CSV table of N, CA and C in Angstrom, one decimal:
chain,number,residue,atom,x,y,z
L,1,MET,N,0.8,-1.2,0.0
L,1,MET,CA,0.0,0.0,0.0
L,1,MET,C,0.9,1.2,0.0
L,2,ARG,N,0.5,2.2,-0.8
L,2,ARG,CA,1.1,3.5,-0.8
L,2,ARG,C,0.2,4.5,-0.2
L,3,SER,N,0.8,5.4,0.6
L,3,SER,CA,0.0,6.4,1.3
L,3,SER,C,0.7,7.8,1.1
L,4,TYR,N,0.0,8.7,0.6
L,4,TYR,CA,0.5,10.1,0.3
L,4,TYR,C,-0.3,11.1,1.1
L,5,GLN,N,0.5,12.1,1.5
L,5,GLN,CA,-0.2,13.3,2.0
L,5,GLN,C,0.1,14.4,0.9
L,6,LEU,N,-0.9,15.1,0.5
L,6,LEU,CA,-0.7,16.2,-0.5
L,6,LEU,C,-0.9,17.5,0.1
L,7,TYR,N,0.0,18.4,0.0
L,7,TYR,CA,-0.1,19.7,0.6
L,7,TYR,C,0.0,20.7,-0.6
L,8,LEU,N,-0.7,21.8,-0.4
L,8,LEU,CA,-0.7,22.9,-1.3
L,8,LEU,C,0.2,23.9,-0.8
L,9,ILE,N,1.4,24.1,-1.4
L,9,ILE,CA,2.5,24.9,-0.9
L,9,ILE,C,2.2,26.4,-1.5
L,10,GLU,N,2.4,27.3,-0.6
L,10,GLU,CA,2.3,28.7,-1.0
L,10,GLU,C,3.2,29.0,-2.2
L,11,ASP,N,2.8,29.7,-3.2
L,11,ASP,CA,3.5,29.9,-4.4
L,11,ASP,C,4.9,30.5,-4.2
L,12,GLU,N,5.1,31.4,-3.3
L,12,GLU,CA,6.4,32.0,-3.2
L,12,GLU,C,7.4,30.9,-2.6
L,13,PHE,N,7.0,30.0,-1.8
L,13,PHE,CA,7.8,29.0,-1.3
L,13,PHE,C,8.0,27.9,-2.3
L,14,ALA,N,7.0,27.6,-3.1
L,14,ALA,CA,7.1,26.6,-4.1
L,14,ALA,C,8.1,27.0,-5.1
L,15,SER,N,8.1,28.2,-5.6
L,15,SER,CA,9.1,28.6,-6.6
L,15,SER,C,10.5,28.8,-6.0
L,16,HIS,N,10.6,29.2,-4.8
L,16,HIS,CA,11.9,29.4,-4.2
L,16,HIS,C,12.6,28.1,-3.9
L,17,TYR,N,11.8,27.1,-3.5
L,17,TYR,CA,12.4,25.8,-3.1
L,17,TYR,C,12.3,24.8,-4.2
L,18,PHE,N,12.0,25.2,-5.4
L,18,PHE,CA,12.0,24.3,-6.5
L,18,PHE,C,13.4,23.6,-6.6
L,19,GLY,N,13.4,22.3,-6.7
L,19,GLY,CA,14.7,21.6,-6.8
L,19,GLY,C,15.2,21.2,-5.4
L,20,ARG,N,14.6,21.8,-4.4
L,20,ARG,CA,15.0,21.5,-3.0
L,20,ARG,C,13.8,21.0,-2.2
L,21,GLU,N,13.0,20.1,-2.9
L,21,GLU,CA,11.8,19.6,-2.2
L,21,GLU,C,12.1,18.8,-1.0
L,22,ARG,N,13.3,18.3,-0.9
L,22,ARG,CA,13.7,17.5,0.3
L,22,ARG,C,13.5,18.3,1.6
L,23,MET,N,13.7,19.6,1.5
L,23,MET,CA,13.5,20.5,2.7
L,23,MET,C,12.0,20.4,3.2
L,24,PHE,N,11.1,20.4,2.2
L,24,PHE,CA,9.7,20.3,2.6
L,24,PHE,C,9.4,18.9,3.2
L,25,TYR,N,10.0,17.9,2.5
L,25,TYR,CA,9.9,16.5,3.0
L,25,TYR,C,10.3,16.4,4.4
L,26,GLN,N,11.5,17.0,4.7
L,26,GLN,CA,12.1,17.0,6.1
L,26,GLN,C,11.2,17.7,7.1
L,27,LEU,N,10.6,18.8,6.7
L,27,LEU,CA,9.7,19.5,7.6
L,27,LEU,C,8.5,18.7,7.9
L,28,PHE,N,7.9,18.0,6.9
L,28,PHE,CA,6.7,17.2,7.2
L,28,PHE,C,7.0,15.9,7.9
L,29,LEU,N,8.2,15.4,7.7
L,29,LEU,CA,8.6,14.2,8.5
L,29,LEU,C,8.8,14.6,9.9
L,30,GLU,N,9.5,15.7,10.2
L,30,GLU,CA,9.7,16.1,11.6
L,30,GLU,C,8.4,16.4,12.2
L,31,TYR,N,7.4,17.0,11.5
L,31,TYR,CA,6.1,17.3,12.0
L,31,TYR,C,5.4,16.0,12.4
L,32,SER,N,5.5,15.0,11.6
L,32,SER,CA,4.8,13.7,11.9
L,32,SER,C,5.5,13.0,13.1
L,33,GLN,N,6.7,13.2,13.4
L,33,GLN,CA,7.4,12.6,14.5
L,33,GLN,C,7.5,13.4,15.8
L,34,ALA,N,7.2,14.6,15.7
L,34,ALA,CA,7.4,15.5,16.9
L,34,ALA,C,6.3,15.3,18.0
L,35,ASN,N,6.7,15.7,19.2
L,35,ASN,CA,5.8,15.6,20.3
L,35,ASN,C,5.6,17.0,20.9
L,36,ASP,N,4.4,17.2,21.5
L,36,ASP,CA,4.1,18.3,22.4
L,36,ASP,C,4.5,19.7,21.9
L,37,ASP,N,5.5,20.3,22.6
L,37,ASP,CA,5.9,21.7,22.3
L,37,ASP,C,6.5,21.8,20.9
L,38,LEU,N,7.4,20.9,20.6
L,38,LEU,CA,8.0,20.9,19.3
L,38,LEU,C,7.0,20.7,18.1
L,39,LYS,N,6.0,19.9,18.4
L,39,LYS,CA,4.9,19.7,17.3
L,39,LYS,C,4.2,21.0,17.1
L,40,SER,N,3.9,21.8,18.1
L,40,SER,CA,3.1,23.0,18.0
L,40,SER,C,4.0,24.0,17.2
L,41,ILE,N,5.3,24.0,17.5
L,41,ILE,CA,6.2,25.0,16.7
L,41,ILE,C,6.2,24.6,15.3
L,42,ILE,N,6.4,23.3,15.0
L,42,ILE,CA,6.5,22.9,13.6
L,42,ILE,C,5.2,23.0,12.9
L,43,ALA,N,4.1,22.9,13.6
L,43,ALA,CA,2.7,23.1,13.1
L,43,ALA,C,2.6,24.5,12.5
L,44,LYS,N,3.1,25.5,13.2
L,44,LYS,CA,3.1,26.8,12.8
L,44,LYS,C,3.9,27.0,11.5
L,45,GLN,N,5.0,26.3,11.4
L,45,GLN,CA,5.8,26.4,10.2
L,45,GLN,C,5.1,25.8,9.0
L,46,VAL,N,4.5,24.6,9.3
L,46,VAL,CA,3.7,24.0,8.2
L,46,VAL,C,2.6,24.8,7.8
L,47,LYS,N,1.9,25.5,8.7
L,47,LYS,CA,0.8,26.3,8.3
L,47,LYS,C,1.2,27.5,7.5
L,48,PHE,N,2.4,28.0,7.8
L,48,PHE,CA,3.0,29.2,7.2
L,48,PHE,C,3.4,28.9,5.7
L,49,VAL,N,3.8,27.7,5.4
L,49,VAL,CA,4.3,27.4,4.0
L,49,VAL,C,3.2,26.7,3.2
L,50,THR,N,2.1,26.4,3.8
L,50,THR,CA,1.0,25.7,3.1
L,50,THR,C,-0.2,26.6,2.9
L,51,LYS,N,-1.0,26.4,1.9
L,51,LYS,CA,-2.3,27.1,1.7
L,51,LYS,C,-3.4,26.1,2.1
L,52,SER,N,-4.5,26.7,2.4
L,52,SER,CA,-5.7,25.9,2.7
L,52,SER,C,-6.1,25.3,1.4
L,53,ILE,N,-6.7,24.1,1.5
L,53,ILE,CA,-7.1,23.3,0.3
L,53,ILE,C,-8.4,24.0,-0.2
L,54,PRO,N,-8.5,24.3,-1.5
L,54,PRO,CA,-9.8,24.8,-2.0
L,54,PRO,C,-10.8,23.6,-2.2
L,55,VAL,N,-11.4,23.3,-1.0
L,55,VAL,CA,-12.2,22.1,-0.9
L,55,VAL,C,-13.4,22.1,-1.9
L,56,LEU,N,-14.1,23.1,-2.0
L,56,LEU,CA,-15.3,23.2,-2.9
L,56,LEU,C,-14.8,22.9,-4.4
L,57,ARG,N,-13.8,23.6,-4.8
L,57,ARG,CA,-13.3,23.5,-6.2
L,57,ARG,C,-12.8,22.0,-6.4
L,58,ILE,N,-12.1,21.4,-5.5
L,58,ILE,CA,-11.7,20.1,-5.6
L,58,ILE,C,-12.8,19.1,-5.7
L,59,HIS,N,-13.8,19.3,-4.9
L,59,HIS,CA,-15.0,18.4,-4.9
L,59,HIS,C,-15.7,18.5,-6.3
L,60,GLN,N,-15.9,19.8,-6.8
L,60,GLN,CA,-16.5,20.0,-8.1
L,60,GLN,C,-15.7,19.3,-9.2
L,61,LEU,N,-14.4,19.5,-9.2
L,61,LEU,CA,-13.5,18.9,-10.2
L,61,LEU,C,-13.5,17.4,-10.2
L,62,LEU,N,-13.5,16.8,-9.0
L,62,LEU,CA,-13.5,15.4,-8.9
L,62,LEU,C,-14.8,14.8,-9.5
L,63,HIS,N,-15.9,15.4,-9.1
L,63,HIS,CA,-17.2,15.0,-9.5
L,63,HIS,C,-17.4,15.2,-11.1
L,64,GLN,N,-16.9,16.3,-11.5
L,64,GLN,CA,-17.0,16.6,-13.0
L,64,GLN,C,-16.2,15.6,-13.8
L,65,GLN,N,-14.9,15.3,-13.3
L,65,GLN,CA,-14.0,14.4,-14.1
L,65,GLN,C,-14.3,13.0,-13.9
L,66,LEU,N,-14.8,12.6,-12.7
L,66,LEU,CA,-15.0,11.1,-12.5
L,66,LEU,C,-16.4,10.6,-12.3
L,67,SER,N,-17.4,11.4,-12.4
L,67,SER,CA,-18.7,11.0,-12.1
L,67,SER,C,-19.2,9.9,-13.1
L,68,LYS,N,-18.7,9.9,-14.3
L,68,LYS,CA,-19.1,8.9,-15.3
L,68,LYS,C,-18.0,7.8,-15.4
L,69,ALA,N,-17.0,7.8,-14.7
L,69,ALA,CA,-15.9,6.8,-14.8
L,69,ALA,C,-16.4,5.5,-14.1
L,70,LYS,N,-16.1,4.4,-14.7
L,70,LYS,CA,-16.4,3.1,-14.2
L,70,LYS,C,-15.5,2.9,-13.0
L,71,GLY,N,-16.0,2.4,-11.9
L,71,GLY,CA,-15.2,2.1,-10.7
L,71,GLY,C,-15.1,3.3,-9.7
L,72,PHE,N,-15.7,4.4,-10.0
L,72,PHE,CA,-15.6,5.6,-9.1
L,72,PHE,C,-16.9,5.7,-8.3
L,73,HIS,N,-16.7,6.0,-7.0
L,73,HIS,CA,-17.9,6.3,-6.2
L,73,HIS,C,-17.4,7.1,-4.9
L,74,VAL,N,-18.3,7.7,-4.2
L,74,VAL,CA,-18.0,8.5,-3.0
L,74,VAL,C,-18.8,7.8,-1.9
L,75,GLU,N,-18.0,7.7,-0.8
L,75,GLU,CA,-18.6,7.0,0.4
L,75,GLU,C,-18.1,7.8,1.6
L,76,ASN,N,-19.1,8.4,2.3
L,76,ASN,CA,-18.8,9.2,3.5
L,76,ASN,C,-17.7,10.2,3.3
L,77,GLY,N,-17.8,10.9,2.2
L,77,GLY,CA,-16.8,12.0,1.9
L,77,GLY,C,-15.5,11.5,1.4
L,78,THR,N,-15.3,10.2,1.2
L,78,THR,CA,-14.1,9.6,0.7
L,78,THR,C,-14.3,9.3,-0.8
L,79,TYR,N,-13.4,9.7,-1.6
L,79,TYR,CA,-13.5,9.4,-3.1
L,79,TYR,C,-12.8,8.1,-3.3
L,80,ILE,N,-13.4,7.2,-4.0
L,80,ILE,CA,-12.9,5.9,-4.2
L,80,ILE,C,-12.9,5.6,-5.7
L,81,TYR,N,-11.7,5.1,-6.2
L,81,TYR,CA,-11.6,4.7,-7.6
L,81,TYR,C,-11.0,3.3,-7.6
L,82,GLU,N,-11.7,2.4,-8.2
L,82,GLU,CA,-11.3,1.0,-8.3
L,82,GLU,C,-11.2,0.6,-9.8
L,83,ASN,N,-10.0,0.0,-10.1
L,83,ASN,CA,-9.8,-0.5,-11.5
L,83,ASN,C,-9.8,-2.0,-11.4
L,84,ASN,N,-10.9,-2.7,-11.6
L,84,ASN,CA,-10.9,-4.2,-11.5
L,84,ASN,C,-10.1,-4.9,-12.6
L,85,THR,N,-9.8,-4.2,-13.7
L,85,THR,CA,-9.0,-4.8,-14.7
L,85,THR,C,-7.6,-5.2,-14.2
L,86,ASN,N,-7.0,-4.4,-13.5
L,86,ASN,CA,-5.6,-4.7,-13.0
L,86,ASN,C,-5.6,-4.8,-11.4
L,87,ASN,N,-6.8,-4.9,-10.8
L,87,ASN,CA,-6.9,-5.0,-9.4
L,87,ASN,C,-6.2,-3.9,-8.6
L,88,SER,N,-6.4,-2.7,-8.9
L,88,SER,CA,-5.8,-1.5,-8.2
L,88,SER,C,-6.9,-0.6,-7.7
L,89,SER,N,-6.6,0.1,-6.7
L,89,SER,CA,-7.6,1.0,-6.1
L,89,SER,C,-6.9,2.2,-5.4
L,90,ALA,N,-7.7,3.3,-5.3
L,90,ALA,CA,-7.2,4.5,-4.6
L,90,ALA,C,-8.3,5.2,-3.9
L,91,THR,N,-8.0,5.7,-2.7
L,91,THR,CA,-9.0,6.5,-2.0
L,91,THR,C,-8.4,7.9,-1.7
L,92,LEU,N,-9.3,8.9,-1.8
L,92,LEU,CA,-8.8,10.2,-1.5
L,92,LEU,C,-9.8,10.9,-0.5
L,93,ARG,N,-9.1,11.4,0.6
L,93,ARG,CA,-9.9,12.1,1.6
L,93,ARG,C,-9.4,13.6,1.6
L,94,VAL,N,-10.3,14.5,1.7
L,94,VAL,CA,-10.0,15.9,1.6
L,94,VAL,C,-10.1,16.5,3.0
L,95,HIS,N,-9.0,17.1,3.5
L,95,HIS,CA,-9.0,17.8,4.8
L,95,HIS,C,-8.8,19.3,4.5
L,96,GLU,N,-8.9,20.1,5.5
L,96,GLU,CA,-8.7,21.6,5.3
L,96,GLU,C,-7.4,22.0,4.9
L,97,ARG,N,-6.3,21.3,5.3
L,97,ARG,CA,-4.9,21.8,5.0
L,97,ARG,C,-4.2,20.7,4.2
L,98,TRP,N,-4.7,19.6,3.9
L,98,TRP,CA,-4.0,18.5,3.2
L,98,TRP,C,-5.0,17.5,2.6
L,99,LEU,N,-4.5,16.7,1.7
L,99,LEU,CA,-5.3,15.6,1.1
L,99,LEU,C,-4.6,14.4,1.5
L,100,GLU,N,-5.3,13.3,1.6
L,100,GLU,CA,-4.8,12.0,2.0
L,100,GLU,C,-5.2,11.0,0.9
L,101,LEU,N,-4.2,10.4,0.3
L,101,LEU,CA,-4.4,9.5,-0.8
L,101,LEU,C,-3.7,8.1,-0.5
L,102,ASP,N,-4.6,7.1,-0.4
L,102,ASP,CA,-4.1,5.7,-0.2
L,102,ASP,C,-4.3,4.9,-1.4
L,103,SER,N,-3.4,4.1,-1.8
L,103,SER,CA,-3.6,3.3,-3.0
L,103,SER,C,-3.0,1.9,-2.9
L,104,HIS,N,-3.6,0.9,-3.6
L,104,HIS,CA,-3.1,-0.5,-3.7
L,104,HIS,C,-3.0,-0.9,-5.1
L,105,GLY,N,-2.1,-1.8,-5.4
L,105,GLY,CA,-2.0,-2.4,-6.7
L,105,GLY,C,-1.1,-1.5,-7.6
L,106,GLN,N,-1.5,-1.4,-8.9
L,106,GLN,CA,-0.8,-0.6,-9.9
L,106,GLN,C,-1.0,0.9,-9.6
L,107,VAL,N,-0.1,1.7,-10.1
L,107,VAL,CA,-0.1,3.1,-9.8
L,107,VAL,C,-1.2,3.8,-10.6
L,108,ASP,N,-1.8,3.2,-11.6
L,108,ASP,CA,-2.8,3.9,-12.4
L,108,ASP,C,-4.0,4.5,-11.6
L,109,ALA,N,-4.4,3.8,-10.5
L,109,ALA,CA,-5.5,4.3,-9.7
L,109,ALA,C,-5.1,5.6,-9.0
L,110,GLU,N,-4.0,5.7,-8.5
L,110,GLU,CA,-3.6,7.0,-7.8
L,110,GLU,C,-3.3,8.1,-8.9
L,111,THR,N,-2.8,7.7,-10.0
L,111,THR,CA,-2.5,8.6,-11.1
L,111,THR,C,-3.8,9.3,-11.6
L,112,VAL,N,-4.9,8.6,-11.6
L,112,VAL,CA,-6.2,9.2,-11.9
L,112,VAL,C,-6.4,10.5,-11.0
L,113,PHE,N,-6.3,10.3,-9.7
L,113,PHE,CA,-6.4,11.5,-8.8
L,113,PHE,C,-5.4,12.5,-9.0
L,114,PHE,N,-4.1,12.1,-9.2
L,114,PHE,CA,-3.0,13.1,-9.4
L,114,PHE,C,-3.3,13.9,-10.6
L,115,GLU,N,-3.7,13.3,-11.7
L,115,GLU,CA,-3.9,14.1,-12.9
L,115,GLU,C,-5.0,15.1,-12.8
L,116,ILE,N,-6.1,14.8,-12.0
L,116,ILE,CA,-7.1,15.8,-11.8
L,116,ILE,C,-6.7,16.9,-10.9
L,117,LEU,N,-5.9,16.5,-9.8
L,117,LEU,CA,-5.5,17.6,-8.9
L,117,LEU,C,-4.5,18.5,-9.5
L,118,ARG,N,-3.6,18.0,-10.4
L,118,ARG,CA,-2.6,18.9,-11.0
L,118,ARG,C,-3.3,19.9,-11.9
L,119,LYS,N,-4.5,19.7,-12.4
L,119,LYS,CA,-5.2,20.6,-13.2
L,119,LYS,C,-5.8,21.7,-12.3
L,120,CYS,N,-6.0,21.4,-11.0
L,120,CYS,CA,-6.7,22.3,-10.1
L,120,CYS,C,-5.7,23.4,-9.6
L,121,GLU,N,-4.5,23.0,-9.1
L,121,GLU,CA,-3.5,23.9,-8.6
L,121,GLU,C,-2.2,23.5,-9.0
L,122,SER,N,-1.3,24.4,-9.1
L,122,SER,CA,0.1,24.1,-9.7
L,122,SER,C,1.1,23.8,-8.6
L,123,SER,N,0.8,24.0,-7.3
L,123,SER,CA,1.8,23.8,-6.3
L,123,SER,C,1.5,22.7,-5.3
L,124,PHE,N,0.8,21.6,-5.8
L,124,PHE,CA,0.6,20.4,-4.9
L,124,PHE,C,1.9,19.6,-4.8
L,125,LEU,N,2.3,19.3,-3.5
L,125,LEU,CA,3.4,18.5,-3.2
L,125,LEU,C,2.9,17.2,-2.6
L,126,ALA,N,3.3,16.1,-3.2
L,126,ALA,CA,2.9,14.8,-2.7
L,126,ALA,C,4.1,14.2,-1.9
L,127,ILE,N,3.7,13.7,-0.7
L,127,ILE,CA,4.8,13.1,0.2
L,127,ILE,C,4.3,11.7,0.7
L,128,ASP,N,5.2,10.8,0.5
L,128,ASP,CA,5.0,9.4,1.0
L,128,ASP,C,6.0,9.2,2.1
L,129,LEU,N,5.7,9.4,3.3
L,129,LEU,CA,6.6,9.4,4.4
L,129,LEU,C,7.2,8.0,4.7
L,130,LYS,N,6.4,6.9,4.4
L,130,LYS,CA,6.8,5.6,4.7
L,130,LYS,C,7.9,5.1,3.7
L,131,SER,N,7.8,5.6,2.5
L,131,SER,CA,8.8,5.1,1.5
L,131,SER,C,9.8,6.2,1.1
L,132,ASN,N,9.8,7.3,1.8
L,132,ASN,CA,10.7,8.5,1.6
L,132,ASN,C,10.6,9.0,0.2
L,133,LYS,N,9.4,9.1,-0.4
L,133,LYS,CA,9.2,9.7,-1.7
L,133,LYS,C,8.4,11.0,-1.6
L,134,TYR,N,8.7,11.9,-2.5
L,134,TYR,CA,8.1,13.2,-2.6
L,134,TYR,C,8.3,13.8,-3.9
L,135,GLY,N,7.4,14.7,-4.3
L,135,GLY,CA,7.5,15.4,-5.6
L,135,GLY,C,6.3,16.2,-5.9
L,136,TRP,N,6.4,17.1,-6.8
L,136,TRP,CA,5.4,18.0,-7.3
L,136,TRP,C,4.4,17.2,-8.2
L,137,LEU,N,3.1,17.5,-8.1
L,137,LEU,CA,2.2,16.9,-9.0
L,137,LEU,C,2.4,17.5,-10.4
L,138,LYS,N,2.7,18.8,-10.4
L,138,LYS,CA,2.9,19.6,-11.6
L,138,LYS,C,4.2,20.3,-11.4
L,139,PRO,N,5.3,19.7,-11.9
L,139,PRO,CA,6.6,20.3,-11.8
L,139,PRO,C,6.6,21.8,-12.2
L,140,ILE,N,7.2,22.6,-11.4
L,140,ILE,CA,7.3,24.0,-11.7
L,140,ILE,C,8.4,24.3,-12.7
L,141,LYS,N,8.0,25.0,-13.7
L,141,LYS,CA,9.0,25.4,-14.8
L,141,LYS,C,10.0,26.4,-14.2
L,142,GLU,N,11.3,26.1,-14.4
L,142,GLU,CA,12.3,27.1,-14.0
L,142,GLU,C,12.2,28.3,-14.9
L,143,ARG,N,12.4,29.5,-14.3
L,143,ARG,CA,12.4,30.7,-15.0
L,143,ARG,C,13.8,30.9,-15.7
L,144,LYS,N,13.8,31.3,-16.9
L,144,LYS,CA,15.1,31.5,-17.6
L,144,LYS,C,15.2,33.0,-17.8
L,145,TYR,N,16.3,33.5,-17.2
L,145,TYR,CA,16.5,35.0,-17.4
L,145,TYR,C,17.5,35.2,-18.5
L,146,VAL,N,17.3,36.2,-19.3
L,146,VAL,CA,18.2,36.5,-20.4
L,146,VAL,C,19.3,37.5,-19.9
């Protein structure tokens, strides 16, 4: 099973730390492992570098893009996509400051959600703390100065 947390990073931080995503990963890893006082300090840092999730827009986009897809349904606010052809599935839960995506089997089920989310916002960062993986859903283009 793969489990991702998706955060919407403030634009100024996303562009400034492009290529140094490991720093975001380290921040979220420390946040997940911290206790008491340290956790509250890191929580402030996380809140500072992230944006609130545009919940309504994401719900609308998911319904618009997936309502007719075979294997898609919503259960208690959780979006579920199942591909019985290759025995893979993914679930997406929307929170105020992050999204939670769990998937099993082939990566195509999670990719369905990733493709929709990358159309919604350009600075989504996906982090899989268990397997030490992280990356932008929509890589930021580097500016070229003449």
